[in-house]
Amino acid sequence: SGDLIESIKGIATRDMPLAYAELLLKGQPGTAIALSLLHLPDPEPQKVELTRAVVPVPPVTVQMLPDHIGYIRPEVLLAGKAAEVGSAVKSLEKQGAVGLILDLRQCASGLPEEGVAVANLFIDKGLLASVSGQRWPKQEFRADAAKTVSRLPLVVATNGGTADGAEVAATALLENKRAEVVGGRTFGEAAIRRAVTLEDGGALILSVAKYYSPQGKSIQDNGVIPSVPYVESEPGDDSEEPARIPLAPKPPVKPEEDGLIKKAVEVLTKGPDASSQR
């Protein structure tokens, strides 16, 4: 997160259409591809060779935090993930959870319909979202009480990596006053898109319909604004870093050691105005 792809197979990405970049990156599993990455704050690009592979869909993370706070984090909201989240909620309730945190940070892959289904797990009535476009008939998604699995207090965590279906879920829960949203503004990407092939072999990706929040706000244009803003710090913010940082994934932070999740627990147990916001 935060790295920039400077070149793909020796072709500079500056002004490169996204569709062309995707075409260059894709390939058969087991084949290699050369990239040049800018790994900030290092000013010099670093060359890496990656081996293509089928990416497995990660399972939903489920954990009981101290004070019987249930923690749920779906990495993606692809088809079937809402049901997995629902099973996680039921399991945490059986273990004695008194409140829930739904962590949607970096949850960017998925379907808007799956986001509607996630919101419906916690909301038993009312409008969850709608979709419409200039040539797309308006469709409303309303809660079905039969699909609701929990009425426990809930807090949702978001950041700039929250997109698409995760945004639909977050704004539905927020605007129905079912949950507080803690963290950063989301990306803004909930829409129905169609690719139009051009004569030169390129492609133009158009949003033919947009998803709207229960209050009628375009999610693509506005994103989701948290009710409790929280700025996450990066590891090393308070210490001097070497001039050249090795290309390696950052170790995951445990939920109980995560500053934003600590804030979410505070909001869940004491309310959004219990303490000053960071």
CSV table of C-alpha atoms in Angstrom, one decimal:
chain,number,residue,atom,x,y,z
A,1,SER,CA,0.0,0.0,0.0
A,2,GLY,CA,1.5,3.3,-1.1
A,3,ASP,CA,3.9,1.9,-3.6
A,4,LEU,CA,3.8,3.3,-7.2
A,5,ILE,CA,4.3,1.1,-10.3
A,6,GLU,CA,6.7,3.1,-12.4
A,7,SER,CA,6.9,0.6,-15.3
A,8,ILE,CA,5.4,-2.7,-16.4
A,9,LYS,CA,7.6,-4.9,-18.6
A,10,GLY,CA,9.8,-1.9,-19.3
A,11,ILE,CA,6.9,0.3,-20.4
A,12,ALA,CA,6.4,3.5,-18.3
A,13,THR,CA,3.1,3.8,-16.6
A,14,ARG,CA,2.9,7.6,-16.8
A,15,ASP,CA,-0.2,8.5,-18.7
A,16,MET,CA,-0.9,4.8,-19.3
A,17,PRO,CA,-4.6,3.9,-19.5
A,18,LEU,CA,-5.7,1.7,-16.6
A,19,ALA,CA,-7.1,-0.9,-19.1
A,20,TYR,CA,-3.7,-1.2,-20.8
A,21,ALA,CA,-1.9,-1.6,-17.4
A,22,GLU,CA,-4.4,-4.4,-16.5
A,23,LEU,CA,-3.7,-6.1,-19.9
A,24,LEU,CA,0.0,-6.0,-19.3
A,25,LEU,CA,-0.2,-7.3,-15.7
A,26,LYS,CA,-2.5,-10.3,-16.4
A,27,GLY,CA,-1.1,-13.6,-17.6
A,28,GLN,CA,-1.1,-17.3,-17.0
A,29,PRO,CA,-0.2,-18.6,-13.5
A,30,GLY,CA,3.4,-19.5,-13.2
A,31,THR,CA,4.7,-16.9,-15.6
A,32,ALA,CA,6.9,-14.0,-14.5
A,33,ILE,CA,6.5,-10.2,-14.9
A,34,ALA,CA,9.0,-7.4,-14.3
A,35,LEU,CA,8.0,-4.3,-12.5
A,36,SER,CA,9.7,-1.1,-11.5
A,37,LEU,CA,8.4,0.2,-8.2
A,38,LEU,CA,8.7,3.5,-6.3
A,39,HIS,CA,8.8,2.6,-2.7
A,40,LEU,CA,8.5,5.9,-0.8
A,41,PRO,CA,10.3,7.6,0.7
A,42,ASP,CA,13.1,6.0,-1.4
A,43,PRO,CA,13.5,8.2,-4.5
A,44,GLU,CA,15.1,5.5,-6.6
A,45,PRO,CA,12.9,2.9,-8.4
A,46,GLN,CA,13.4,-0.7,-7.4
A,47,LYS,CA,13.1,-3.5,-9.9
A,48,VAL,CA,11.2,-6.6,-8.9
A,49,GLU,CA,10.1,-9.8,-10.7
A,50,LEU,CA,6.8,-11.3,-9.7
A,51,THR,CA,5.4,-14.7,-10.5
A,52,ARG,CA,1.8,-14.7,-11.5
A,53,ALA,CA,-0.5,-17.0,-9.5
A,54,VAL,CA,-4.2,-17.5,-8.8
A,55,VAL,CA,-5.1,-15.3,-5.8
A,56,PRO,CA,-7.1,-17.3,-3.2
A,57,VAL,CA,-10.0,-15.5,-1.6
A,58,PRO,CA,-9.1,-14.9,2.0
A,59,PRO,CA,-11.6,-16.0,4.7
A,60,VAL,CA,-13.3,-13.6,7.0
A,61,THR,CA,-11.2,-12.8,10.1
A,62,VAL,CA,-13.1,-13.4,13.4
A,63,GLN,CA,-11.8,-12.7,16.9
A,64,MET,CA,-13.1,-12.0,20.3
A,65,LEU,CA,-11.4,-8.9,21.8
A,66,PRO,CA,-11.2,-8.1,25.5
A,67,ASP,CA,-14.5,-7.1,27.2
A,68,HIS,CA,-16.4,-9.4,24.9
A,69,ILE,CA,-16.2,-7.2,21.8
A,70,GLY,CA,-16.5,-9.2,18.6
A,71,TYR,CA,-14.2,-8.3,15.7
A,72,ILE,CA,-15.0,-9.2,12.1
A,73,ARG,CA,-12.9,-8.3,9.1
A,74,PRO,CA,-13.7,-9.4,5.5
A,75,GLU,CA,-10.9,-8.8,3.1
A,76,VAL,CA,-13.2,-8.8,0.2
A,77,LEU,CA,-17.0,-8.7,-0.4
A,78,LEU,CA,-17.3,-11.1,-3.3
A,79,ALA,CA,-20.3,-13.4,-3.7
A,80,GLY,CA,-21.0,-15.4,-0.6
A,81,LYS,CA,-19.0,-13.2,1.8
A,82,ALA,CA,-22.1,-11.7,3.4
A,83,ALA,CA,-23.2,-15.2,4.5
A,84,GLU,CA,-19.7,-15.7,5.9
A,85,VAL,CA,-20.0,-12.5,7.9
A,86,GLY,CA,-23.4,-13.6,9.1
A,87,SER,CA,-22.0,-16.9,10.4
A,88,ALA,CA,-19.2,-15.0,12.1
A,89,VAL,CA,-21.7,-12.7,13.9
A,90,LYS,CA,-23.7,-15.7,15.1
A,91,SER,CA,-20.6,-17.4,16.4
A,92,LEU,CA,-19.5,-14.3,18.3
A,93,GLU,CA,-22.9,-13.9,19.9
A,94,LYS,CA,-22.8,-17.5,21.1
A,95,GLN,CA,-19.5,-16.7,22.7
A,96,GLY,CA,-21.0,-13.9,24.6
A,97,ALA,CA,-20.2,-10.8,22.5
A,98,VAL,CA,-21.8,-7.6,23.8
A,99,GLY,CA,-20.8,-5.5,20.8
A,100,LEU,CA,-19.3,-5.8,17.3
A,101,ILE,CA,-16.7,-4.1,15.2
A,102,LEU,CA,-16.9,-4.6,11.5
A,103,ASP,CA,-13.5,-3.7,10.0
A,104,LEU,CA,-14.0,-2.7,6.3
A,105,ARG,CA,-10.6,-1.1,5.9
A,106,GLN,CA,-8.8,-2.0,2.6
A,107,CYS,CA,-11.9,-3.9,1.6
A,108,ALA,CA,-12.0,-2.8,-2.0
A,109,SER,CA,-12.9,-5.8,-4.0
A,110,GLY,CA,-16.5,-6.9,-4.1
A,111,LEU,CA,-20.0,-6.4,-5.2
A,112,PRO,CA,-22.4,-3.6,-4.2
A,113,GLU,CA,-25.1,-6.2,-3.8
A,114,GLU,CA,-23.0,-8.1,-1.3
A,115,GLY,CA,-22.6,-4.8,0.6
A,116,VAL,CA,-26.4,-4.5,0.7
A,117,ALA,CA,-26.5,-8.1,2.1
A,118,VAL,CA,-24.0,-7.3,4.8
A,119,ALA,CA,-26.0,-4.2,5.9
A,120,ASN,CA,-29.1,-6.3,6.0
A,121,LEU,CA,-27.5,-8.6,8.6
A,122,PHE,CA,-27.8,-5.7,11.1
A,123,ILE,CA,-30.8,-3.7,9.7
A,124,ASP,CA,-34.3,-5.2,9.7
A,125,LYS,CA,-36.3,-2.5,8.0
A,126,GLY,CA,-35.9,0.6,5.7
A,127,LEU,CA,-33.9,1.6,2.6
A,128,LEU,CA,-30.4,0.3,2.4
A,129,ALA,CA,-29.3,1.6,-1.0
A,130,SER,CA,-30.5,2.4,-4.5
A,131,VAL,CA,-28.9,2.3,-8.0
A,132,SER,CA,-29.8,4.4,-11.0
A,133,GLY,CA,-28.4,5.9,-14.2
A,134,GLN,CA,-29.3,7.9,-17.2
A,135,ARG,CA,-30.3,4.8,-19.1
A,136,TRP,CA,-30.6,2.5,-16.0
A,137,PRO,CA,-33.9,2.2,-14.3
A,138,LYS,CA,-33.9,3.0,-10.6
A,139,GLN,CA,-33.8,0.1,-8.2
A,140,GLU,CA,-34.2,0.2,-4.5
A,141,PHE,CA,-32.7,-2.3,-2.0
A,142,ARG,CA,-34.7,-2.5,1.2
A,143,ALA,CA,-34.0,-4.5,4.3
A,144,ASP,CA,-35.6,-7.9,4.8
A,145,ALA,CA,-36.2,-8.7,8.5
A,146,ALA,CA,-35.8,-12.4,7.8
A,147,LYS,CA,-32.2,-11.9,6.9
A,148,THR,CA,-31.2,-9.9,10.0
A,149,VAL,CA,-29.0,-11.8,12.4
A,150,SER,CA,-27.9,-9.3,15.1
A,151,ARG,CA,-29.1,-6.3,16.9
A,152,LEU,CA,-25.9,-5.9,19.0
A,153,PRO,CA,-24.2,-2.4,19.2
A,154,LEU,CA,-22.0,-2.0,16.1
A,155,VAL,CA,-19.1,0.2,14.9
A,156,VAL,CA,-17.7,0.1,11.4
A,157,ALA,CA,-14.0,0.9,10.6
A,158,THR,CA,-13.2,2.5,7.2
A,159,ASN,CA,-10.3,4.2,5.4
A,160,GLY,CA,-9.3,5.3,1.9
A,161,GLY,CA,-9.0,1.6,0.8
A,162,THR,CA,-12.7,1.0,1.6
A,163,ALA,CA,-14.5,0.8,-1.7
A,164,ASP,CA,-17.5,-0.6,-3.7
A,165,GLY,CA,-19.6,-3.1,-1.7
A,166,ALA,CA,-17.9,-2.2,1.5
A,167,GLU,CA,-18.9,1.4,1.0
A,168,VAL,CA,-22.5,0.4,0.4
A,169,ALA,CA,-22.6,-1.5,3.7
A,170,ALA,CA,-20.9,1.3,5.6
A,171,THR,CA,-23.2,4.1,4.4
A,172,ALA,CA,-26.3,2.0,4.9
A,173,LEU,CA,-25.4,1.3,8.5
A,174,LEU,CA,-24.4,4.9,9.2
A,175,GLU,CA,-27.4,6.6,7.6
A,176,ASN,CA,-29.9,4.2,9.2
A,177,LYS,CA,-28.3,5.1,12.5
A,178,ARG,CA,-27.4,1.5,13.1
A,179,ALA,CA,-23.7,2.1,13.5
A,180,GLU,CA,-21.1,4.7,14.0
A,181,VAL,CA,-18.3,4.8,11.3
A,182,VAL,CA,-14.8,5.3,12.7
A,183,GLY,CA,-11.7,6.1,10.5
A,184,GLY,CA,-11.1,7.8,7.2
A,185,ARG,CA,-13.2,8.8,4.2
A,186,THR,CA,-13.7,5.9,1.8
A,187,PHE,CA,-12.6,5.7,-1.8
A,188,GLY,CA,-15.8,6.3,-3.7
A,189,GLU,CA,-16.3,3.6,-6.2
A,190,ALA,CA,-19.8,2.0,-5.9
A,191,ALA,CA,-21.1,1.9,-9.5
A,192,ILE,CA,-22.1,-0.4,-12.4
A,193,ARG,CA,-19.4,-0.1,-15.1
A,194,ARG,CA,-19.3,-1.2,-18.7
A,195,ALA,CA,-16.1,-1.5,-20.9
A,196,VAL,CA,-16.3,0.0,-24.4
A,197,THR,CA,-13.6,-1.4,-26.8
A,198,LEU,CA,-12.0,1.2,-29.0
A,199,GLU,CA,-10.6,0.8,-32.5
A,200,ASP,CA,-7.0,1.1,-31.4
A,201,GLY,CA,-7.4,-1.8,-29.0
A,202,GLY,CA,-7.8,0.3,-26.0
A,203,ALA,CA,-10.9,0.4,-23.8
A,204,LEU,CA,-13.0,3.1,-22.2
A,205,ILE,CA,-14.6,2.1,-18.9
A,206,LEU,CA,-17.9,4.0,-18.2
A,207,SER,CA,-20.0,4.2,-15.1
A,208,VAL,CA,-23.5,3.6,-16.5
A,209,ALA,CA,-25.2,3.7,-13.1
A,210,LYS,CA,-24.3,4.8,-9.6
A,211,TYR,CA,-25.2,3.5,-6.2
A,212,TYR,CA,-26.8,5.9,-3.7
A,213,SER,CA,-26.9,6.0,0.0
A,214,PRO,CA,-30.3,5.9,1.9
A,215,GLN,CA,-30.2,9.7,1.9
A,216,GLY,CA,-29.7,9.8,-1.8
A,217,LYS,CA,-26.0,10.7,-1.9
A,218,SER,CA,-23.9,9.3,-4.7
A,219,ILE,CA,-21.3,7.0,-3.2
A,220,GLN,CA,-19.0,7.3,-6.2
A,221,ASP,CA,-19.0,11.1,-5.9
A,222,ASN,CA,-18.9,11.5,-2.2
A,223,GLY,CA,-17.5,8.4,-0.6
A,224,VAL,CA,-18.5,7.7,3.0
A,225,ILE,CA,-17.6,10.3,5.6
A,226,PRO,CA,-17.0,8.7,9.0
A,227,SER,CA,-19.1,10.0,11.9
A,228,VAL,CA,-16.0,9.7,14.1
A,229,PRO,CA,-12.9,10.7,12.0
A,230,TYR,CA,-9.6,9.0,13.0
A,231,VAL,CA,-6.2,9.5,11.2
A,232,GLU,CA,-4.2,6.3,11.2
A,233,SER,CA,-0.4,6.7,11.7
A,234,GLU,CA,2.1,4.7,9.6
A,235,PRO,CA,4.7,2.5,11.3
A,236,GLY,CA,7.8,4.6,11.7
A,237,ASP,CA,6.1,7.9,11.9
A,238,ASP,CA,7.7,8.7,15.2
A,239,SER,CA,11.2,7.3,14.4
A,240,GLU,CA,13.9,7.9,11.9
A,241,GLU,CA,13.7,5.5,8.9
A,242,PRO,CA,16.7,4.4,6.8
A,243,ALA,CA,17.1,6.1,3.4
A,244,ARG,CA,16.3,2.9,1.5
A,245,ILE,CA,13.4,0.7,2.8
A,246,PRO,CA,13.4,-2.9,1.6
A,247,LEU,CA,10.5,-4.1,-0.5
A,248,ALA,CA,8.6,-6.3,1.9
A,249,PRO,CA,5.0,-6.4,3.2
A,250,LYS,CA,4.4,-4.7,6.5
A,251,PRO,CA,3.6,-7.2,9.3
A,252,PRO,CA,-0.1,-7.2,10.2
A,253,VAL,CA,-1.1,-5.3,13.3
A,254,LYS,CA,-3.2,-7.3,15.8
A,255,PRO,CA,-6.7,-5.8,16.3
A,256,GLU,CA,-6.1,-5.3,20.0
A,257,GLU,CA,-2.9,-3.3,19.2
A,258,ASP,CA,-4.5,-1.3,16.4
A,259,GLY,CA,-5.0,2.4,17.3
A,260,LEU,CA,-8.1,2.7,15.1
A,261,ILE,CA,-9.7,-0.5,16.5
A,262,LYS,CA,-9.0,0.8,20.0
A,263,LYS,CA,-10.9,4.0,19.1
A,264,ALA,CA,-13.7,1.8,17.7
A,265,VAL,CA,-13.9,-0.1,21.0
A,266,GLU,CA,-14.0,3.2,22.9
A,267,VAL,CA,-16.9,4.5,20.7
A,268,LEU,CA,-18.7,1.2,21.1
A,269,THR,CA,-18.4,1.1,24.9
A,270,LYS,CA,-18.6,4.8,25.7
A,271,GLY,CA,-20.2,6.5,22.8
A,272,PRO,CA,-18.8,8.7,20.0
A,273,ASP,CA,-18.4,11.8,22.2
A,274,ALA,CA,-16.7,10.0,25.1
A,275,SER,CA,-13.3,11.5,24.3
A,276,SER,CA,-11.6,13.9,22.0
A,277,GLN,CA,-11.0,12.6,18.4
A,278,ARG,CA,-7.6,12.2,17.1
